[in-house]
């Protein structure tokens, strides 16, 4: 039995469209649980958005992602208002990055940086810097003690420094980059943009483009060992890559590499504070941190969704998805699917199959930065937990208003930390 089509934010599928729905995750998950059980391929037709089916089960998300020739990303791989896409077309400011590419084009562009993000290269070029930054940020946390807003002062800033080091953005420009990524990824949140969210995104994109055009010029003159140098000099079939594609690349690495990791660290710390026995267990046996990191990422699932578009009619679970129709891959729901994860709403650092989560997606678009993200989380929690005497919440965490990338934006904590040995 399927539920009636959702036509407003109040309907059962409103949770995928209404950015505010993600500020109350308990209520969000109650609705997603019902959809997984009663209508896992749920039809949504809300004014201002393209109609789509929301996929809430792990198996369905997996099945669609593994058939990239039948389900394309296209330029509309995220559920923004149709007015946003129309405005983008009208201004000619089209942001094209890996998540907007398909087939051969995607393959060629992904190849440019794929090896750079593999574990062997990361170990060689960035692991030490990540460990050093983890130490510096836990030092900073200690200095600010005994209380701070962890999400804002530490969780947000540590991954920003890592990704900016990788991109080659000089430290003085980092605060501006932070603002821009927040505007691009969380523009529905009133804190990050006044007035029209579309205008905020378009202005932020313009500033981003200008900044990275200048960085490209610089790296062509003076190459360094960063991603900016790789992209500034990249060629495909012997010709330099397009300007829009290069800028889209900078943008996807800067944005996708930042808020996602921050939100995982913030969500992970909150979960550990609420489960002090698990926090203590990790302190006692840090070898369990890598396993815990996958559970933390499953738990936080900061990328809430992506869209795919059918190239032909396709049967999924008794529903015919017609050629040209869109499906929304709900990673947040898939990662709480009771068919895959036992007691899915429990946080459990020893969960045996935590790594089966879909928080990084799967298939050809599988997160380029997954190894880097894990490396960052491991480094940070190893450093923090080895120096932590006590920690508790000093207020209620506040969640970001966003239906695309989200998580905790304020996490007041009080704590006691020791200096590094
Ligand atoms: C915990 C942190 C992170 C999470 C949860 C996450 C999640 C995701 C997801 C869900 C996708 C789409 C996958 C799909 O369509 O199947 C993705 C793609 C991507 N991510 Fe991440 N990400 C994280 C960290 C990073 C980092 C640190 C980088 C840094 C480079 C990064 C760069 C990218 C890029 C470039 C893509 C596009 C890949 C493609 O389309 O081929 N991500 N990520």
Coordinates of C-alpha atoms and ligand atoms in Angstrom, one line a residue:
X1 CA 0.0 0.0 0.0
X2 CA 1.4 3.4 -0.9
X3 CA 0.8 6.7 0.7
X4 CA -0.9 9.6 -1.2
X5 CA 1.4 11.8 -3.2
X6 CA 3.0 14.6 -1.1
X7 CA 2.0 18.0 -2.4
X8 CA 3.1 20.3 0.5
X9 CA 5.7 20.4 3.3
X10 CA 3.0 19.0 5.6
X11 CA 2.8 15.7 3.6
X12 CA 4.8 12.6 4.6
X13 CA 7.5 13.5 1.9
X14 CA 7.8 17.1 3.0
X15 CA 10.8 16.1 5.1
X16 CA 13.0 15.9 2.0
X17 CA 12.1 19.4 0.7
X18 CA 11.6 21.5 3.8
X19 CA 15.1 22.6 5.0
X20 CA 13.7 23.3 8.5
X21 CA 12.6 19.6 8.8
X22 CA 16.2 18.7 9.3
X23 CA 16.5 20.7 12.5
X24 CA 14.5 18.1 14.4
X25 CA 16.0 14.8 13.4
X26 CA 13.9 12.8 15.8
X27 CA 10.8 13.9 14.1
X28 CA 12.5 13.6 10.7
X29 CA 13.4 9.9 11.3
X30 CA 10.0 9.0 12.6
X31 CA 8.5 10.1 9.2
X32 CA 11.3 8.5 7.2
X33 CA 10.8 5.2 9.2
X34 CA 7.1 5.2 8.1
X35 CA 8.0 5.9 4.5
X36 CA 10.5 3.0 4.4
X37 CA 7.9 0.7 5.8
X38 CA 4.8 1.9 3.9
X39 CA 5.9 3.7 0.8
X40 CA 9.6 3.4 0.1
X41 CA 9.3 4.9 -3.4
X42 CA 7.2 7.9 -2.5
X43 CA 5.9 10.4 -5.0
X44 CA 6.4 14.1 -4.2
X45 CA 4.9 17.0 -6.2
X46 CA 5.4 20.3 -4.4
X47 CA 5.0 23.6 -6.2
X48 CA 8.3 25.2 -7.1
X49 CA 10.2 21.9 -7.3
X50 CA 10.5 19.2 -10.0
X51 CA 8.3 16.2 -9.2
X52 CA 10.3 13.2 -7.9
X53 CA 10.2 9.9 -6.1
X54 CA 12.0 9.7 -2.7
X55 CA 13.9 6.5 -2.2
X56 CA 14.2 5.7 1.5
X57 CA 15.5 2.1 1.5
X58 CA 19.2 1.2 1.4
X59 CA 18.7 -1.4 -1.3
X60 CA 16.9 1.0 -3.6
X61 CA 19.4 3.8 -3.3
X62 CA 22.2 1.3 -4.0
X63 CA 20.4 -0.2 -7.0
X64 CA 20.0 3.2 -8.7
X65 CA 23.5 4.5 -7.9
X66 CA 25.0 1.4 -9.4
X67 CA 23.4 2.0 -12.8
X68 CA 24.9 5.4 -13.9
X69 CA 24.0 4.8 -17.5
X70 CA 20.3 4.5 -16.6
X71 CA 20.2 7.2 -14.0
X72 CA 22.1 10.4 -14.7
X73 CA 23.3 13.2 -12.4
X74 CA 22.8 16.0 -14.9
X75 CA 23.2 19.7 -13.9
X76 CA 20.2 19.2 -11.5
X77 CA 21.8 16.7 -9.2
X78 CA 20.5 18.5 -6.0
X79 CA 16.9 19.3 -5.2
X80 CA 16.9 23.1 -5.4
X81 CA 13.9 25.2 -6.4
X82 CA 13.3 25.2 -10.1
X83 CA 13.5 29.0 -9.9
X84 CA 17.1 28.6 -8.8
X85 CA 18.0 26.5 -11.9
X86 CA 16.0 28.9 -14.1
X87 CA 17.9 31.9 -12.7
X88 CA 21.2 30.0 -13.2
X89 CA 20.4 29.5 -16.8
X90 CA 19.3 33.1 -17.3
X91 CA 22.5 34.5 -15.7
X92 CA 24.7 32.0 -17.6
X93 CA 26.4 31.2 -14.2
X94 CA 26.3 27.5 -14.5
X95 CA 28.3 25.7 -11.9
X96 CA 29.6 22.4 -13.4
X97 CA 31.5 19.9 -11.3
X98 CA 31.9 16.2 -10.9
X99 CA 28.4 15.9 -9.4
X100 CA 26.9 17.4 -12.5
X101 CA 28.8 15.2 -15.0
X102 CA 27.9 11.8 -16.5
X103 CA 29.5 9.1 -18.6
X104 CA 32.8 9.9 -20.4
X105 CA 33.0 13.5 -19.3
X106 CA 32.7 12.5 -15.6
X107 CA 35.3 9.7 -16.1
X108 CA 37.8 12.0 -17.6
X109 CA 37.4 14.8 -15.0
X110 CA 37.4 12.4 -12.1
X111 CA 40.6 10.8 -13.3
X112 CA 42.5 14.1 -12.9
X113 CA 42.5 14.0 -9.1
X114 CA 41.4 10.4 -8.3
X115 CA 44.9 9.2 -7.5
X116 CA 45.7 12.3 -5.5
X117 CA 42.9 11.3 -3.0
X118 CA 43.9 7.6 -2.7
X119 CA 45.2 6.5 0.7
X120 CA 48.8 5.9 -0.4
X121 CA 49.1 9.5 -1.7
X122 CA 47.3 11.0 1.3
X123 CA 49.7 9.2 3.6
X124 CA 52.6 10.7 1.7
X125 CA 51.4 14.3 1.2
X126 CA 48.9 15.2 3.9
X127 CA 48.6 12.8 6.8
X128 CA 51.3 14.5 8.8
X129 CA 49.8 17.9 8.2
X130 CA 46.4 16.5 9.3
X131 CA 47.8 15.1 12.5
X132 CA 49.6 18.4 13.2
X133 CA 46.3 20.4 12.6
X134 CA 44.4 18.0 14.8
X135 CA 46.9 18.7 17.6
X136 CA 46.7 22.5 17.0
X137 CA 42.9 22.5 17.1
X138 CA 42.8 20.4 20.3
X139 CA 45.3 22.9 21.8
X140 CA 43.0 25.7 20.7
X141 CA 40.1 24.0 22.4
X142 CA 42.1 23.6 25.6
X143 CA 43.0 27.3 25.6
X144 CA 39.4 28.3 25.1
X145 CA 38.3 26.0 27.9
X146 CA 36.5 25.2 30.1
X147 CA 33.7 26.0 27.7
X148 CA 33.3 26.6 24.0
X149 CA 30.9 26.3 21.1
X150 CA 32.7 23.2 19.7
X151 CA 30.9 23.2 16.4
X152 CA 31.7 26.8 15.6
X153 CA 35.2 27.1 17.0
X154 CA 36.7 23.7 16.4
X155 CA 34.6 21.3 14.4
X156 CA 34.1 23.9 11.6
X157 CA 37.6 25.2 11.5
X158 CA 39.7 22.0 11.6
X159 CA 38.5 20.5 8.3
X160 CA 38.5 24.0 6.7
X161 CA 42.3 24.2 7.4
X162 CA 42.9 20.7 6.0
X163 CA 41.0 21.3 2.7
X164 CA 42.5 24.8 2.2
X165 CA 46.0 23.3 2.6
X166 CA 45.1 20.7 0.0
X167 CA 43.7 23.3 -2.4
X168 CA 46.5 25.7 -1.9
X169 CA 44.5 28.6 -0.4
X170 CA 46.7 30.8 1.8
X171 CA 45.7 31.0 5.5
X172 CA 44.6 34.7 5.5
X173 CA 41.9 33.9 2.9
X174 CA 40.4 31.0 4.9
X175 CA 37.7 33.0 6.7
X176 CA 36.3 34.3 3.4
X177 CA 36.3 30.8 2.1
X178 CA 34.4 29.6 5.1
X179 CA 31.7 32.2 4.6
X180 CA 31.4 31.3 0.9
X181 CA 31.1 27.6 1.6
X182 CA 28.4 28.2 4.2
X183 CA 26.5 30.4 1.8
X184 CA 26.7 27.9 -0.9
X185 CA 25.7 24.8 1.1
X186 CA 23.4 26.2 3.8
X187 CA 21.8 29.1 2.1
X188 CA 18.4 28.3 3.5
X189 CA 19.7 29.0 7.0
X190 CA 18.8 32.6 7.8
X191 CA 22.1 32.9 9.7
X192 CA 24.1 32.6 6.6
X193 CA 22.3 34.8 4.1
X194 CA 19.9 37.6 4.3
X195 CA 16.8 37.6 2.0
X196 CA 16.7 35.5 -1.0
X197 CA 18.6 32.2 -0.8
X198 CA 19.0 32.1 -4.6
X199 CA 20.7 35.5 -4.6
X200 CA 23.0 34.4 -1.8
X201 CA 24.1 31.4 -3.8
X202 CA 24.6 33.3 -7.0
X203 CA 26.7 36.0 -5.3
X204 CA 28.8 33.5 -3.5
X205 CA 29.4 31.6 -6.7
X206 CA 30.6 34.8 -8.4
X207 CA 33.1 35.6 -5.7
X208 CA 34.3 32.0 -5.7
X209 CA 34.9 32.1 -9.4
X210 CA 36.9 35.3 -9.2
X211 CA 39.0 34.1 -6.4
X212 CA 40.0 30.8 -8.0
X213 CA 40.6 32.4 -11.4
X214 CA 43.3 34.4 -9.7
X215 CA 44.7 31.4 -7.9
X216 CA 44.9 29.6 -11.3
X217 CA 46.9 32.4 -12.8
X218 CA 49.2 32.3 -9.9
X219 CA 49.8 28.5 -10.0
X220 CA 50.5 28.6 -13.7
X221 CA 53.3 31.0 -13.0
X222 CA 54.6 29.4 -9.8
X223 CA 53.5 25.7 -9.5
X224 CA 53.3 24.1 -6.0
X225 CA 52.3 20.6 -4.7
X226 CA 48.6 21.3 -4.3
X227 CA 45.3 20.6 -6.1
X228 CA 45.3 24.2 -7.5
X229 CA 48.5 23.3 -9.4
X230 CA 47.0 20.0 -10.7
X231 CA 43.9 21.7 -11.9
X232 CA 45.5 24.8 -13.3
X233 CA 47.6 22.7 -15.6
X234 CA 45.2 19.8 -16.2
X235 CA 44.5 18.6 -19.8
X236 CA 42.0 16.2 -21.2
X237 CA 42.8 14.7 -24.7
X238 CA 45.7 17.1 -25.0
X239 CA 43.6 20.2 -24.4
X240 CA 43.4 22.3 -21.2
X241 CA 40.2 21.7 -19.3
X242 CA 37.4 24.2 -19.6
X243 CA 37.3 27.2 -17.3
X244 CA 33.8 26.5 -15.9
X245 CA 34.8 22.9 -15.3
X246 CA 38.0 23.9 -13.5
X247 CA 36.2 26.4 -11.3
X248 CA 33.5 23.8 -10.6
X249 CA 36.3 21.4 -9.5
X250 CA 37.7 23.9 -7.1
X251 CA 34.3 24.6 -5.8
X252 CA 33.3 20.9 -5.3
X253 CA 36.6 20.2 -3.5
X254 CA 36.3 23.3 -1.3
X255 CA 32.7 22.9 -0.4
X256 CA 32.3 19.1 -0.4
X257 CA 35.5 18.7 1.6
X258 CA 34.5 21.1 4.3
X259 CA 31.0 21.2 5.8
X260 CA 30.6 17.4 5.3
X261 CA 33.6 16.6 7.5
X262 CA 32.7 19.3 10.0
X263 CA 29.2 18.0 10.4
X264 CA 30.5 14.5 10.9
X265 CA 33.0 15.6 13.6
X266 CA 30.3 17.6 15.4
X267 CA 27.7 14.8 15.2
X268 CA 30.3 12.3 16.4
X269 CA 31.3 14.3 19.4
X270 CA 27.6 14.9 20.4
X271 CA 26.9 11.2 20.1
X272 CA 30.0 10.3 22.2
X273 CA 29.0 12.9 24.9
X274 CA 25.5 11.3 25.0
X275 CA 27.1 7.8 25.3
X276 CA 29.8 8.4 27.8
X277 CA 30.5 4.6 28.2
X278 CA 31.4 4.5 24.5
X279 CA 33.6 7.5 24.8
X280 CA 35.5 5.9 27.7
X281 CA 35.8 2.6 25.7
X282 CA 37.5 4.5 22.9
X283 CA 39.8 6.3 25.3
X284 CA 40.8 2.9 26.8
X285 CA 41.3 1.3 23.4
X286 CA 42.1 3.8 20.6
X287 CA 42.4 0.9 18.1
X288 CA 38.6 1.0 18.0
X289 CA 38.6 4.5 16.6
X290 CA 38.7 3.6 12.9
X291 CA 35.5 1.4 13.4
X292 CA 33.9 4.1 15.4
X293 CA 34.6 6.7 12.7
X294 CA 32.4 4.7 10.2
X295 CA 29.6 4.6 12.8
X296 CA 30.0 8.3 13.4
X297 CA 29.7 9.0 9.6
X298 CA 26.6 6.7 9.3
X299 CA 25.1 8.4 12.3
X300 CA 25.7 11.9 11.1
X301 CA 25.1 11.3 7.3
X302 CA 25.8 15.0 6.5
X303 CA 24.9 14.7 2.8
X304 CA 21.2 14.3 3.1
X305 CA 20.5 13.5 -0.6
X306 CA 21.4 13.6 -4.3
X307 CA 19.1 13.3 -7.3
X308 CA 19.3 11.1 -10.3
X309 CA 17.3 11.3 -13.6
X310 CA 16.0 8.3 -15.5
X311 CA 17.2 7.8 -19.1
X312 CA 14.3 5.4 -19.8
X313 CA 11.4 3.7 -18.0
X314 CA 12.6 1.7 -15.0
X315 CA 10.8 -0.7 -12.7
X316 CA 11.7 -0.3 -9.1
X317 CA 9.8 -2.1 -6.3
X318 CA 6.6 -2.2 -8.3
X319 CA 6.8 1.4 -9.3
X320 CA 7.5 2.5 -12.9
X321 CA 9.8 5.5 -13.0
X322 CA 9.3 7.1 -16.3
X323 CA 12.0 8.4 -18.7
X324 CA 13.1 11.9 -17.6
X325 CA 11.7 11.5 -14.0
X326 CA 13.8 12.2 -11.0
X327 CA 14.6 10.1 -7.9
X328 CA 15.9 11.4 -4.6
X329 CA 18.5 9.2 -2.9
X330 CA 17.9 9.7 0.8
X331 CA 21.2 8.7 2.3
X332 CA 19.9 9.8 5.8
X333 CA 17.0 7.4 5.6
X334 CA 19.0 4.6 3.9
X335 CA 21.6 4.7 6.7
X336 CA 18.8 4.0 9.3
X337 CA 17.3 1.1 7.3
X338 CA 16.4 -1.6 9.7
X339 CA 16.8 -4.2 6.8
X340 CA 20.6 -3.5 6.9
X341 CA 21.4 -2.1 10.3
X342 CA 20.3 -3.8 13.4
X343 CA 18.7 -1.3 15.9
X344 CA 19.5 1.5 13.4
X345 CA 18.7 4.4 15.7
X346 CA 21.2 3.2 18.3
X347 CA 24.7 4.7 18.2
X348 CA 27.1 1.8 18.5
X349 CA 30.9 2.2 17.9
X350 CA 31.2 -1.5 17.7
X351 CA 28.5 -2.0 15.0
X352 CA 30.0 -4.7 12.8
X353 CA 28.6 -3.5 9.5
X354 CA 28.8 0.3 10.0
X355 CA 31.0 0.6 6.9
X356 CA 28.0 -0.5 4.8
X357 CA 26.5 2.9 5.2
X358 CA 25.8 5.0 2.1
X359 CA 26.9 8.3 3.6
X360 CA 29.6 8.5 0.8
X361 CA 27.2 7.2 -1.9
X362 CA 28.4 4.3 -4.0
X363 CA 29.3 3.6 -7.7
X364 CA 31.1 6.0 -10.0
X365 CA 30.3 9.1 -8.0
X366 CA 31.4 7.6 -4.7
X367 CA 32.8 10.4 -2.6
X368 CA 36.3 11.4 -3.9
X369 CA 37.3 12.6 -0.4
X370 CA 36.1 9.5 1.6
X371 CA 39.6 8.4 2.5
X372 CA 40.6 12.0 3.4
X373 CA 37.4 12.4 5.5
X374 CA 38.1 9.2 7.5
X375 CA 41.7 10.2 8.0
X376 CA 40.6 13.6 9.4
X377 CA 38.1 12.1 11.7
X378 CA 40.5 9.4 13.0
X379 CA 43.3 12.0 13.6
X380 CA 40.9 14.4 15.3
X381 CA 39.3 11.9 17.7
X382 CA 42.6 10.2 18.4
X383 CA 44.1 13.5 19.5
X384 CA 41.0 14.7 21.4
X385 CA 40.2 11.5 23.3
X386 CA 43.8 11.0 24.3
X387 CA 43.8 14.3 26.2
X388 CA 40.2 14.5 27.4
X389 CA 39.5 14.2 31.2
X390 CA 35.9 15.1 31.0
X391 CA 33.3 16.6 28.7
X392 CA 29.6 17.4 28.8
X393 CA 27.0 19.4 27.0
X394 CA 26.7 23.0 28.2
X395 CA 23.5 23.6 26.2
X396 CA 21.3 22.1 23.5
X397 CA 22.9 21.5 20.1
X398 CA 21.4 23.5 17.3
X399 CA 21.0 22.0 13.8
X400 CA 21.5 23.8 10.6
X401 CA 18.4 24.6 8.4
X402 CA 19.4 22.7 5.2
X403 CA 18.0 19.9 3.1
X404 CA 21.2 19.2 1.3
X405 CA 24.3 19.2 3.5
X406 CA 23.6 19.7 7.2
X407 CA 24.3 18.8 10.8
X408 CA 25.0 20.5 14.1
X409 CA 26.0 24.2 13.8
X410 CA 26.2 25.0 17.6
X411 CA 27.5 22.5 20.1
X412 CA 28.1 24.2 23.5
X413 CA 30.3 22.0 25.6
X414 CA 32.2 22.2 28.9
X415 CA 35.3 20.1 29.4
X416 CA 38.7 19.6 30.8
X417 CA 41.7 18.8 28.5
X418 CA 45.3 18.0 29.2
X419 CA 48.2 19.4 27.1
X420 CA 49.7 17.1 24.5
X421 CA 52.5 14.9 25.7
Ligands
LIG1 C1 32.3 12.7 6.1 C2 32.6 13.5 5.1 C3 32.0 13.4 3.7 C4 30.8 12.9 3.3 C5 29.7 12.3 4.2 C6 30.7 13.0 1.9 C7 29.7 12.6 1.1 C8 29.6 12.6 -0.3 C9 28.5 12.0 -1.1 C10 27.2 11.4 -0.5 C11 28.9 12.2 -2.4 C12 28.0 11.8 -3.6 C13 28.2 10.3 -3.9 C14 27.3 9.7 -4.9 O1 26.7 10.5 -5.7 O2 27.3 8.5 -5.0 C15 30.1 12.8 -2.4 C16 30.8 13.2 -3.5 C17 32.0 13.9 -3.6 N1 32.7 14.3 -2.5 FE1 32.4 13.8 -0.6 N2 31.8 13.6 1.4 C18 32.7 13.9 2.5 C19 33.9 14.4 2.5 C20 34.6 14.8 1.3 C21 35.9 15.4 1.3 C22 36.8 15.6 2.5 C23 36.1 15.8 0.0 C24 37.4 16.4 -0.4 C25 37.9 16.4 -1.6 C26 35.0 15.4 -0.8 C27 34.8 15.5 -2.1 C28 33.8 15.0 -2.9 C29 33.7 15.1 -4.4 C30 34.7 15.8 -5.3 C31 32.6 14.4 -4.8 C32 32.0 14.2 -6.2 C33 32.5 12.9 -6.7 C34 31.9 12.5 -8.1 O3 30.8 13.0 -8.4 O4 32.6 11.8 -8.8 N3 34.0 14.8 0.1 N4 30.6 13.0 -1.1

